[in-house]
XYZ file of C-alpha atoms in Angstrom:
671
model
C -15.719 -11.492 43.747
C -16.103 -11.080 40.011
C -19.611 -9.842 39.209
C -21.886 -11.101 36.449
C -21.644 -7.679 34.836
C -17.854 -7.978 34.680
C -18.058 -11.470 33.181
C -20.492 -10.258 30.527
C -18.262 -7.305 29.661
C -15.235 -9.573 29.374
C -17.081 -12.013 27.131
C -18.235 -9.170 24.876
C -14.740 -7.682 24.697
C -13.285 -11.141 24.068
C -15.609 -11.776 21.133
C -14.675 -8.388 19.681
C -10.940 -9.090 20.088
C -11.352 -12.603 18.690
C -13.103 -11.251 15.589
C -10.184 -8.873 15.002
C -7.620 -11.607 15.626
C -9.241 -14.016 13.165
C -10.236 -11.436 10.552
C -6.954 -9.557 10.386
C -4.763 -12.590 11.118
C -6.267 -14.900 8.493
C -6.786 -12.055 6.036
C -3.214 -10.865 6.464
C -1.902 -14.395 5.927
C -3.792 -15.187 2.733
C -3.994 -11.691 1.220
C -0.604 -10.368 2.316
C 1.946 -12.835 3.662
C 1.489 -15.658 1.142
C 1.420 -13.423 -1.991
C 4.404 -11.499 -0.620
C 6.261 -14.776 -0.055
C 5.563 -15.725 -3.686
C 6.959 -12.381 -4.824
C 10.142 -12.800 -2.794
C 10.589 -16.468 -3.778
C 10.101 -15.606 -7.451
C 12.615 -12.774 -7.237
C 15.102 -15.143 -5.561
C 14.577 -17.816 -8.224
C 14.832 -15.468 -11.210
C 18.635 -15.657 -11.455
C 18.471 -19.422 -12.023
C 16.358 -19.116 -15.173
C 17.637 -19.179 -18.745
C 16.077 -17.699 -21.874
C 14.267 -19.800 -24.470
C 12.255 -18.731 -27.476
C 8.542 -19.556 -27.408
C 5.450 -19.122 -29.527
C 2.252 -17.564 -28.188
C -0.307 -20.319 -28.785
C -3.288 -18.888 -26.906
C -4.011 -15.409 -25.591
C -6.995 -13.849 -23.841
C -7.872 -11.080 -21.424
C -9.940 -12.157 -18.441
C -12.030 -9.343 -16.993
C -14.297 -9.414 -13.953
C -16.631 -6.647 -12.892
C -17.619 -6.433 -9.266
C -17.273 -3.371 -7.087
C -14.327 -2.530 -9.337
C -13.006 -3.892 -12.606
C -10.079 -6.310 -12.464
C -8.130 -7.730 -15.372
C -5.778 -10.627 -15.963
C -3.868 -11.500 -19.122
C -3.971 -15.249 -19.806
C -1.608 -16.865 -22.288
C -0.244 -20.263 -23.223
C 3.247 -20.595 -24.633
C 4.862 -23.404 -26.605
C 8.629 -23.858 -26.459
C 11.254 -26.499 -27.087
C 14.194 -27.590 -24.977
C 16.565 -30.464 -25.681
C 14.308 -31.781 -28.401
C 11.146 -31.821 -26.288
C 8.127 -29.573 -26.555
C 6.709 -27.917 -23.453
C 3.772 -25.672 -22.656
C 3.472 -23.033 -19.971
C 0.693 -20.705 -18.887
C 2.783 -18.655 -16.487
C 3.195 -14.958 -17.165
C 4.707 -13.508 -13.975
C 7.153 -15.429 -11.846
C 5.245 -14.586 -8.654
C 1.981 -16.030 -9.959
C -0.810 -14.532 -11.996
C -3.745 -12.843 -10.301
C -6.554 -10.521 -11.289
C -6.044 -6.952 -10.100
C -6.441 -3.351 -11.140
C -3.025 -2.129 -10.056
C -1.527 -0.131 -12.876
C -1.670 -1.172 -16.522
C 0.503 -4.278 -16.174
C -2.005 -6.740 -17.633
C -2.929 -4.406 -20.500
C 0.725 -3.906 -21.419
C 1.477 -7.640 -21.268
C -1.571 -8.425 -23.375
C -0.688 -5.765 -25.964
C 2.885 -7.036 -26.282
C 1.844 -10.678 -26.588
C -0.930 -9.746 -29.015
C 1.589 -7.992 -31.233
C 3.868 -11.033 -31.120
C 0.991 -13.393 -31.867
C -0.294 -11.331 -34.782
C 3.158 -11.062 -36.353
C 4.028 -14.719 -35.668
C 7.171 -13.708 -33.857
C 8.619 -15.595 -30.925
C 8.819 -14.237 -27.420
C 11.396 -14.908 -24.730
C 10.442 -17.182 -21.872
C 12.574 -17.739 -18.794
C 12.939 -21.439 -18.053
C 14.412 -23.419 -15.187
C 16.921 -25.821 -16.817
C 16.552 -28.173 -13.840
C 12.777 -28.155 -14.282
C 12.166 -27.470 -17.993
C 8.379 -27.485 -17.620
C 8.696 -24.336 -15.459
C 8.883 -21.244 -17.652
C 7.571 -17.704 -17.226
C 7.198 -14.773 -19.566
C 8.088 -12.060 -17.031
C 10.676 -12.850 -14.370
C 10.767 -9.328 -12.966
C 9.253 -8.186 -9.707
C 6.001 -6.246 -10.046
C 6.994 -3.286 -7.911
C 3.502 -1.770 -7.692
C 1.996 -5.089 -6.564
C 4.868 -5.609 -4.127
C 4.243 -2.189 -2.577
C 0.514 -2.875 -2.437
C 1.118 -6.089 -0.470
C 3.285 -4.455 2.218
C 0.402 -3.178 4.410
C -1.462 -6.471 4.117
C 1.598 -8.558 4.984
C 2.727 -6.405 7.923
C -0.107 -4.376 9.441
C -2.831 -6.996 9.188
C -0.846 -9.706 11.046
C 0.286 -7.068 13.568
C -3.327 -6.090 14.272
C -4.205 -9.778 14.622
C -1.381 -10.308 17.141
C -2.399 -7.184 19.055
C -5.954 -8.529 19.228
C -4.630 -11.827 20.629
C -2.683 -9.901 23.261
C -5.841 -7.943 24.126
C -7.709 -11.240 24.457
C -5.088 -12.459 26.927
C -5.113 -9.170 28.831
C -8.914 -9.231 29.199
C -8.766 -12.442 31.237
C -5.326 -12.564 32.821
C -4.004 -9.012 33.256
C -4.797 -7.608 36.732
C -7.303 -4.770 36.646
C -6.946 -1.822 38.991
C -10.719 -1.487 39.412
C -11.028 -5.160 40.386
C -8.271 -4.713 42.949
C -10.070 -1.743 44.436
C -13.334 -3.689 44.641
C -11.514 -6.578 46.304
C -9.762 -4.452 48.930
C -12.633 -2.031 49.433
C -10.321 0.963 48.912
C -10.056 3.560 46.173
C -6.562 4.797 45.465
C -7.388 7.990 47.296
C -8.187 6.065 50.465
C -5.441 3.434 50.345
C -3.217 3.109 53.385
C -0.107 5.248 53.333
C 2.109 2.208 52.970
C 0.254 0.975 49.842
C -0.406 4.146 47.841
C 3.220 4.815 46.702
C 3.473 1.399 45.090
C 0.699 2.397 42.675
C 3.005 5.121 41.313
C 6.112 2.946 41.036
C 7.652 4.563 44.087
C 10.364 2.904 46.151
C 10.111 3.420 49.920
C 13.236 3.985 51.983
C 14.022 4.487 55.624
C 12.475 7.394 57.525
C 9.575 7.549 55.081
C 11.653 8.830 52.136
C 10.251 8.038 48.649
C 11.811 7.813 45.201
C 9.545 8.204 42.165
C 10.458 7.319 38.552
C 9.667 9.662 35.706
C 6.705 8.878 33.477
C 7.372 7.376 30.067
C 8.142 9.958 27.425
C 5.655 8.468 24.945
C 8.353 8.263 22.257
C 7.971 4.492 21.902
C 4.215 4.665 21.395
C 4.571 7.538 18.960
C 7.321 5.669 17.103
C 5.210 2.515 16.809
C 2.311 4.549 15.511
C 4.637 6.257 13.012
C 5.798 2.797 11.889
C 2.202 1.681 11.327
C 1.365 4.935 9.576
C 4.368 4.757 7.244
C 3.846 1.062 6.442
C 0.424 2.048 5.162
C 0.989 5.458 3.590
C 4.342 4.965 1.843
C 3.277 1.843 -0.128
C -0.081 3.361 -1.071
C 1.622 6.582 -2.166
C 4.068 4.554 -4.253
C 1.261 2.595 -5.901
C -0.740 5.749 -6.655
C 2.262 7.566 -8.126
C 3.087 4.570 -10.324
C -0.391 4.600 -11.851
C -0.759 5.927 -15.367
C -2.608 9.241 -14.973
C -1.840 10.755 -18.392
C 0.128 13.660 -17.020
C -2.198 14.472 -14.096
C -0.587 16.026 -11.033
C -3.466 15.432 -8.617
C -1.995 12.139 -7.421
C 1.008 13.994 -5.985
C -1.288 15.144 -3.165
C -0.953 11.631 -1.744
C 2.562 12.591 -0.624
C 0.945 14.581 2.186
C 0.382 11.355 4.116
C 4.002 10.094 3.961
C 5.096 13.621 4.907
C 2.900 13.410 8.021
C 4.430 10.011 8.793
C 7.954 11.406 8.494
C 7.018 14.284 10.786
C 5.590 11.932 13.442
C 8.715 9.770 13.208
C 10.898 12.862 13.541
C 8.917 14.046 16.580
C 9.218 10.620 18.228
C 12.947 10.570 17.521
C 13.406 14.048 18.926
C 11.581 13.157 22.163
C 13.594 9.955 22.524
C 16.868 11.784 21.841
C 16.238 14.570 24.348
C 15.301 12.031 27.027
C 18.429 9.996 26.264
C 20.550 13.141 26.403
C 19.154 13.936 29.836
C 19.397 10.344 31.064
C 17.304 8.581 33.689
C 16.001 10.744 36.507
C 14.327 10.006 39.848
C 12.359 12.271 42.174
C 13.139 11.902 45.875
C 10.708 13.081 48.574
C 11.675 13.578 52.202
C 8.298 12.152 53.300
C 4.936 11.053 51.943
C 3.161 14.094 50.477
C -0.304 15.126 51.663
C -2.625 18.043 51.049
C -1.699 21.063 53.136
C 1.985 20.171 53.483
C 4.452 23.091 53.436
C 8.045 23.190 52.206
C 8.295 19.522 51.322
C 11.944 18.846 50.482
C 12.368 17.419 46.971
C 15.531 16.197 45.286
C 15.884 15.162 41.626
C 18.608 12.563 40.975
C 20.291 12.364 37.560
C 21.860 8.980 36.782
C 23.962 10.664 34.086
C 25.831 13.810 35.051
C 23.872 16.767 33.717
C 25.081 17.985 30.319
C 27.505 15.091 29.840
C 25.769 14.036 26.620
C 25.336 17.557 25.249
C 27.214 18.306 22.041
C 27.738 21.885 23.196
C 28.115 22.093 26.955
C 27.315 25.130 29.082
C 28.346 26.169 32.580
C 24.758 25.893 33.831
C 21.312 24.970 32.497
C 17.902 26.579 33.196
C 15.151 24.453 34.758
C 11.422 25.219 34.801
C 9.400 23.516 37.546
C 5.626 23.358 37.885
C 3.412 21.495 40.363
C -0.096 20.608 39.186
C -3.276 18.986 40.433
C -5.299 17.754 37.460
C -8.695 16.107 37.099
C -8.490 13.696 34.151
C -11.429 11.898 32.555
C -10.348 9.278 29.998
C -13.772 7.827 29.328
C -14.918 7.818 25.717
C -12.962 9.101 22.746
C -11.697 12.287 24.377
C -9.404 12.786 27.333
C -10.728 15.759 29.272
C -8.029 17.299 31.433
C -8.912 20.122 33.837
C -6.332 21.808 36.011
C -7.629 22.202 39.567
C -4.509 23.912 40.883
C -1.012 24.756 39.674
C 2.025 26.611 40.931
C 5.169 27.551 39.051
C 8.436 27.786 40.891
C 10.842 30.498 39.900
C 13.303 29.561 37.179
C 16.269 27.710 38.606
C 19.710 26.937 37.231
C 21.704 23.741 37.618
C 25.457 23.531 37.174
C 27.008 21.435 34.417
C 27.920 17.971 35.662
C 25.457 18.057 38.569
C 23.879 14.758 39.532
C 21.076 16.177 41.667
C 19.106 19.350 42.345
C 17.013 20.395 45.370
C 13.869 22.489 45.783
C 10.815 22.715 48.045
C 7.107 22.472 47.223
C 3.950 23.262 49.173
C 0.541 21.734 48.491
C -2.752 23.505 49.323
C -5.081 21.959 51.871
C -8.272 22.606 49.893
C -7.446 20.129 47.110
C -8.405 16.446 46.734
C -5.946 13.608 47.180
C -4.475 11.543 44.349
C -6.371 8.573 42.994
C -9.315 7.333 40.975
C -12.827 8.484 41.706
C -16.111 6.778 40.784
C -14.606 5.185 37.645
C -11.155 3.787 36.943
C -10.802 6.197 34.002
C -11.593 9.254 36.167
C -8.630 10.274 38.269
C -7.108 13.100 40.272
C -3.415 13.374 39.401
C -0.753 15.331 41.269
C 2.472 15.758 39.367
C 5.728 17.654 39.288
C 6.750 18.767 35.802
C 10.354 19.657 34.943
C 11.587 21.138 31.672
C 15.331 20.732 31.300
C 17.709 20.385 28.324
C 14.713 20.540 25.919
C 13.244 17.463 27.627
C 10.126 17.264 29.755
C 9.935 15.061 32.855
C 6.706 14.275 34.682
C 6.603 12.678 38.137
C 3.264 11.575 39.572
C 2.959 12.311 43.280
C 1.077 9.896 45.580
C -0.636 12.676 47.532
C -2.910 11.522 50.371
C -5.573 13.485 52.157
C -4.209 15.750 54.882
C -5.679 16.693 58.227
C -9.060 18.369 57.967
C -12.242 17.935 55.990
C -11.928 15.775 52.876
C -12.335 17.779 49.681
C -14.851 16.524 47.126
C -13.339 16.696 43.640
C -16.739 17.041 41.947
C -17.691 20.021 44.094
C -14.360 21.621 43.284
C -14.927 21.059 39.567
C -18.375 22.666 39.755
C -16.883 25.707 41.460
C -13.982 26.178 39.055
C -15.729 25.019 35.883
C -19.442 25.874 36.202
C -21.665 24.321 33.583
C -23.194 26.555 30.933
C -27.006 26.851 31.077
C -28.736 24.844 28.374
C -30.745 26.860 25.843
C -33.412 24.549 24.466
C -34.392 26.966 21.700
C -31.082 28.185 20.467
C -27.499 27.274 19.752
C -25.274 26.572 22.761
C -22.918 29.378 23.694
C -19.180 29.009 23.485
C -17.733 27.663 26.754
C -15.825 30.241 28.766
C -13.140 30.003 31.405
C -9.899 28.117 31.434
C -11.269 24.695 30.527
C -8.634 22.657 28.759
C -9.826 19.688 26.764
C -7.118 17.735 25.007
C -7.809 15.248 22.264
C -6.114 11.966 22.965
C -3.551 11.906 20.158
C -3.520 8.154 19.930
C -7.248 7.924 19.274
C -7.175 10.842 16.869
C -4.413 9.296 14.782
C -6.057 5.903 15.149
C -9.258 7.197 13.586
C -7.230 8.851 10.829
C -5.434 5.547 10.287
C -8.770 3.733 9.903
C -9.961 6.337 7.385
C -6.797 5.861 5.340
C -7.252 2.087 5.503
C -10.849 2.406 4.303
C -9.676 4.621 1.446
C -7.051 2.059 0.487
C -9.655 -0.687 0.481
C -11.962 1.431 -1.653
C -9.236 1.980 -4.232
C -7.791 -1.508 -4.283
C -10.589 -3.610 -2.773
C -10.632 -6.254 -5.412
C -6.942 -6.449 -6.198
C -4.558 -9.269 -5.754
C -6.535 -12.119 -4.188
C -7.592 -14.422 -7.000
C -4.492 -16.438 -7.754
C -4.927 -18.621 -10.755
C -2.618 -21.312 -9.392
C -0.379 -23.528 -11.430
C -1.636 -24.433 -14.864
C -1.268 -27.823 -16.444
C 2.090 -28.236 -18.073
C 1.597 -31.512 -19.954
C 2.588 -31.116 -23.599
C -0.176 -31.697 -26.098
C 0.492 -34.077 -28.959
C -0.111 -33.004 -32.519
C -0.700 -35.253 -35.531
C 1.704 -35.282 -38.423
C 4.759 -34.024 -36.584
C 7.813 -34.292 -38.781
C 11.082 -35.780 -37.628
C 12.933 -32.499 -37.461
C 16.157 -31.376 -35.882
C 16.283 -30.005 -32.355
C 17.609 -26.550 -31.600
C 20.928 -27.999 -30.467
C 21.588 -30.019 -33.635
C 25.086 -29.522 -34.975
C 25.970 -28.849 -38.636
C 27.403 -32.371 -38.993
C 24.187 -33.909 -37.674
C 22.128 -31.794 -40.055
C 24.323 -32.831 -43.005
C 23.987 -36.483 -42.009
C 20.184 -36.254 -41.906
C 19.973 -34.505 -45.279
C 22.333 -37.117 -46.741
C 20.036 -39.807 -45.299
C 17.165 -38.472 -47.403
C 15.333 -36.005 -45.177
C 13.603 -33.312 -47.241
C 15.573 -30.070 -47.059
C 12.277 -28.159 -46.796
C 10.759 -30.270 -44.001
C 8.972 -28.441 -41.198
C 8.694 -28.887 -37.472
C 5.406 -29.005 -35.550
C 5.212 -25.203 -35.557
C 5.530 -25.048 -39.332
C 9.111 -23.780 -39.380
C 11.322 -25.007 -42.178
C 14.875 -26.194 -41.558
C 16.124 -22.936 -43.072
C 13.977 -20.921 -40.689
C 15.207 -23.001 -37.741
C 18.807 -22.319 -38.767
C 18.058 -18.589 -39.002
C 16.443 -18.696 -35.549
C 19.691 -20.179 -34.271
C 21.627 -17.430 -36.130
C 23.776 -20.193 -37.647
C 25.279 -18.830 -40.871
C 26.937 -22.193 -41.650
C 23.642 -24.079 -41.524
C 21.893 -21.415 -43.608
C 24.551 -21.563 -46.328
C 24.515 -25.376 -46.347
C 20.699 -25.528 -46.629
C 20.699 -22.937 -49.414
C 23.290 -25.016 -51.260
C 20.976 -28.028 -50.892
C 18.097 -26.095 -52.481
C 16.129 -24.865 -49.484
C 13.315 -22.485 -50.402
C 14.036 -19.013 -49.051
C 10.434 -17.779 -48.795
C 8.920 -20.857 -47.169
C 6.842 -19.376 -44.350
C 4.866 -20.532 -41.354
C 1.315 -21.213 -42.580
C -1.386 -18.683 -41.785
C -3.944 -19.728 -39.207
C -7.703 -19.138 -39.380
C -7.206 -15.622 -37.971
C -4.712 -14.669 -40.651
C -1.710 -14.829 -38.335
C 1.550 -16.342 -39.526
C 3.603 -15.907 -42.655
C 6.935 -15.552 -40.865
C 9.889 -16.901 -42.871
C 13.665 -17.287 -42.548
C 14.304 -13.649 -43.461
C 12.274 -12.444 -40.483
C 14.086 -14.903 -38.208
C 17.431 -13.492 -39.332
C 16.255 -9.904 -38.810
C 15.030 -10.849 -35.336
C 18.668 -11.592 -34.383
C 20.039 -8.745 -36.552
C 22.145 -11.422 -38.282
C 22.936 -9.281 -41.312
C 25.184 -11.947 -42.908
C 22.236 -14.351 -42.975
C 19.971 -11.589 -44.324
C 22.485 -11.022 -47.124
C 22.829 -14.753 -47.820
C 19.049 -15.110 -48.103
C 18.823 -12.026 -50.320
C 21.575 -13.370 -52.578
C 19.664 -16.656 -52.794
C 16.563 -14.870 -54.051
C 14.598 -14.070 -50.904
C 11.923 -11.420 -51.491
C 12.964 -8.432 -49.369
C 9.623 -6.669 -49.897
C 7.211 -9.493 -49.135
C 5.260 -8.948 -45.886
C 5.038 -11.762 -43.394
C 1.327 -11.153 -42.886
C -1.103 -8.250 -42.828
C 1.131 -6.249 -40.454
C 4.866 -6.543 -41.119
C 7.265 -6.001 -43.990
C 10.980 -6.759 -43.486
C 11.752 -3.045 -43.060
C 8.932 -2.585 -40.535
C 10.093 -5.673 -38.664
C 13.710 -4.448 -38.548
C 12.479 -1.116 -37.155
C 10.406 -2.949 -34.544
C 13.345 -5.128 -33.426
C 15.848 -2.264 -33.565
C 17.925 -4.424 -35.921
C 20.128 -1.560 -37.059
C 22.527 -3.586 -39.245
C 19.666 -5.303 -41.049
C 17.826 -1.998 -41.445
C 20.910 -0.361 -42.965
C 21.400 -3.323 -45.339
C 17.773 -3.216 -46.521
C 18.135 0.510 -47.164
C 21.303 -0.122 -49.164
C 19.387 -2.664 -51.257
C 17.024 0.114 -52.285
C 14.032 -0.628 -50.070
C 11.940 2.355 -49.021
C 12.434 3.216 -45.369
C 9.370 5.482 -45.345
C 6.770 3.157 -46.805
C 3.319 3.047 -45.205
C 2.195 -0.578 -45.116
C -1.329 -0.965 -46.485
C -2.052 -4.178 -44.577
C -2.246 -2.486 -41.178
C -3.166 1.044 -40.226
C -0.632 2.544 -42.579
C 2.260 2.724 -40.119
C 5.711 3.647 -41.359
C 8.925 2.073 -39.983
C 9.601 5.327 -38.129
C 6.239 5.057 -36.364
C 6.976 1.459 -35.391
C 10.414 2.412 -34.039
C 8.825 5.236 -32.016
C 6.164 2.887 -30.651
C 8.780 0.444 -29.339
C 11.347 3.079 -28.301
C 14.074 1.852 -30.678
C 16.232 4.957 -30.409
C 19.154 3.961 -32.718
C 16.641 2.894 -35.367
C 14.831 6.229 -35.062
C 18.088 8.112 -35.453
C 19.083 6.085 -38.525
C 15.664 6.412 -40.193
C 15.693 10.184 -39.729
C 19.198 10.417 -41.209
C 18.085 8.207 -44.099
C 15.302 10.645 -44.957
C 12.238 9.262 -43.185
C 9.492 11.855 -42.841
C 8.608 12.566 -39.224
C 5.386 14.359 -40.219
C 4.022 11.531 -42.348
C 0.674 10.294 -41.023
C -1.012 6.912 -40.918
C -4.579 6.150 -41.998
C -5.889 7.543 -38.699
C -3.962 10.813 -38.871
C -1.188 9.981 -36.376
C 2.466 10.764 -37.071
C 5.573 9.322 -35.399
C 5.333 11.819 -32.532
C 1.750 10.723 -31.985
C 2.937 7.123 -31.661
C 5.619 8.118 -29.145
C 3.108 10.072 -27.064
C 0.366 7.437 -27.210
C 2.685 4.587 -26.196
C 4.384 6.725 -23.519
C 7.888 6.746 -24.991
C 9.394 10.083 -23.879
C 12.907 9.129 -25.046
C 11.621 8.378 -28.526
C 9.745 11.682 -28.540
C 12.950 13.466 -27.567
C 14.969 11.846 -30.382
C 12.180 12.703 -32.809
C 12.228 16.310 -31.619
C 8.530 16.285 -30.766
C 7.076 19.432 -29.262
């Protein structure tokens, strides 16, 4: 009969398991699986997208401060496709969320801020089948992807394990319940029932066959899998962080190294057991305390040495018989050897499929089985070490003829308790007591500590998805009837002939000449210049002073040097800045437009001029900032001064170091 105490314990354990199942299952789904699915789906969809040019219309940095600071770059882009204007607020193809993983949001914000301030276009990646879908960054955020791996794998696994535990609490047979039902402990079970508890198969004339215990390789391998799924991604995320040259973060590699070692150990155990093959222990009769010269035979399903890479004529075998008192209650497993005997080293011939030996068991030892608690047990076992593998066979030893031995009395005799000193420190235990930490619990606690550390570092990352933003285009008053990006030269000529002003602008303020330069269409540019288009007509400045980009800058953006020359021949001012930041030479250095940069130098423009409208940056500094290596090489050959400093005392090497451009620093010859 199930007692009230047992029901209460099961209900308590069930509530605990249910909390784990719900917490880790739901958390793993929403924090790990769904964001990971978005990452994978975005990566899969990226190849279908095409590039379009867009203007940064709005830009902000959203920052939240809780237990840790998280950031998210927010932007709104305006772009045209097939004559229609669209808006998009998407930055990353996998969705935009607030996190503190790396400097991704800061870098995106800085790049978009630079583009917004200089009135330059940026590249969006649009789905031609769904033009309203466009993203700024179609690449996979590797650091975020790594961060999501533990949440998308370990959390659901823990939830499933908790569900299995919930099932086992109510439906899996319990050995203690069986003992209460039958009225027997395993030590007092009838002779015909005890062997079944050890997986033994009974044969005629009382002969038994016992299987070997599990090697533990599977459990160790599963733990190594859990460990590595946690430690490898976290190590990757930590190493990808920007630490300004610090080497402390490399210490995190200790944890993956431990995981590799555990995996190697599990693999080695599994391999040695496979190499040995399945083995069974045969007993001539049921063992009991006090038996002498019990005939034992070990059967090898695979001929001995058959799977060895280097075979030998014979193989040494070490055999030991033990009687152990094991207490698995609590965190520790306390194992105390009550009796042991080592047989002399034996040798088995190559190709043998069995080996024989005899064992004798003392009469003054307890029988096998559990004691007052199901986690307290007396275990008899035969241990074989062969071909670098270890085999353990549990023996179902019953009590022999004579007075029954009390295991507790035997423990007190062999392992006397130390006297308690109430006024001093306890003395170090003496004797041969062997207490072994249960490796599973030890690693489990270590696993929890690592998980807590991961939560502390990344607790607020990656769970505040902004969702899909509205993509309805906003109307603007006074939009001119301008040509689309796909307008042909003949269509443009027809519209001009119909009376359209050659200097008309589109809704973004771009003139027809600037639109033609953006398309890198030399024919359109020449035609518009022939019709009297103004070369320096620029995008109007906004209330923040941004704007001023004209056709010359559009041509430089594509390094269309023929258009640059055509505009210069038509009177375009090659020295006029677009706004408070860029001059044509600076812009060519920024874009790495080598042909345009060389042409401007040939026209006599200074390639080492510090622009007064910004912080006094030279073209060489700008090229170093954006890692434009061919431009750096050309500017140095053209006589640009590497040591020249801006208004804040930084030279080109300082720009390369500050913006983390080691290749640029190498080309510059920085120390």
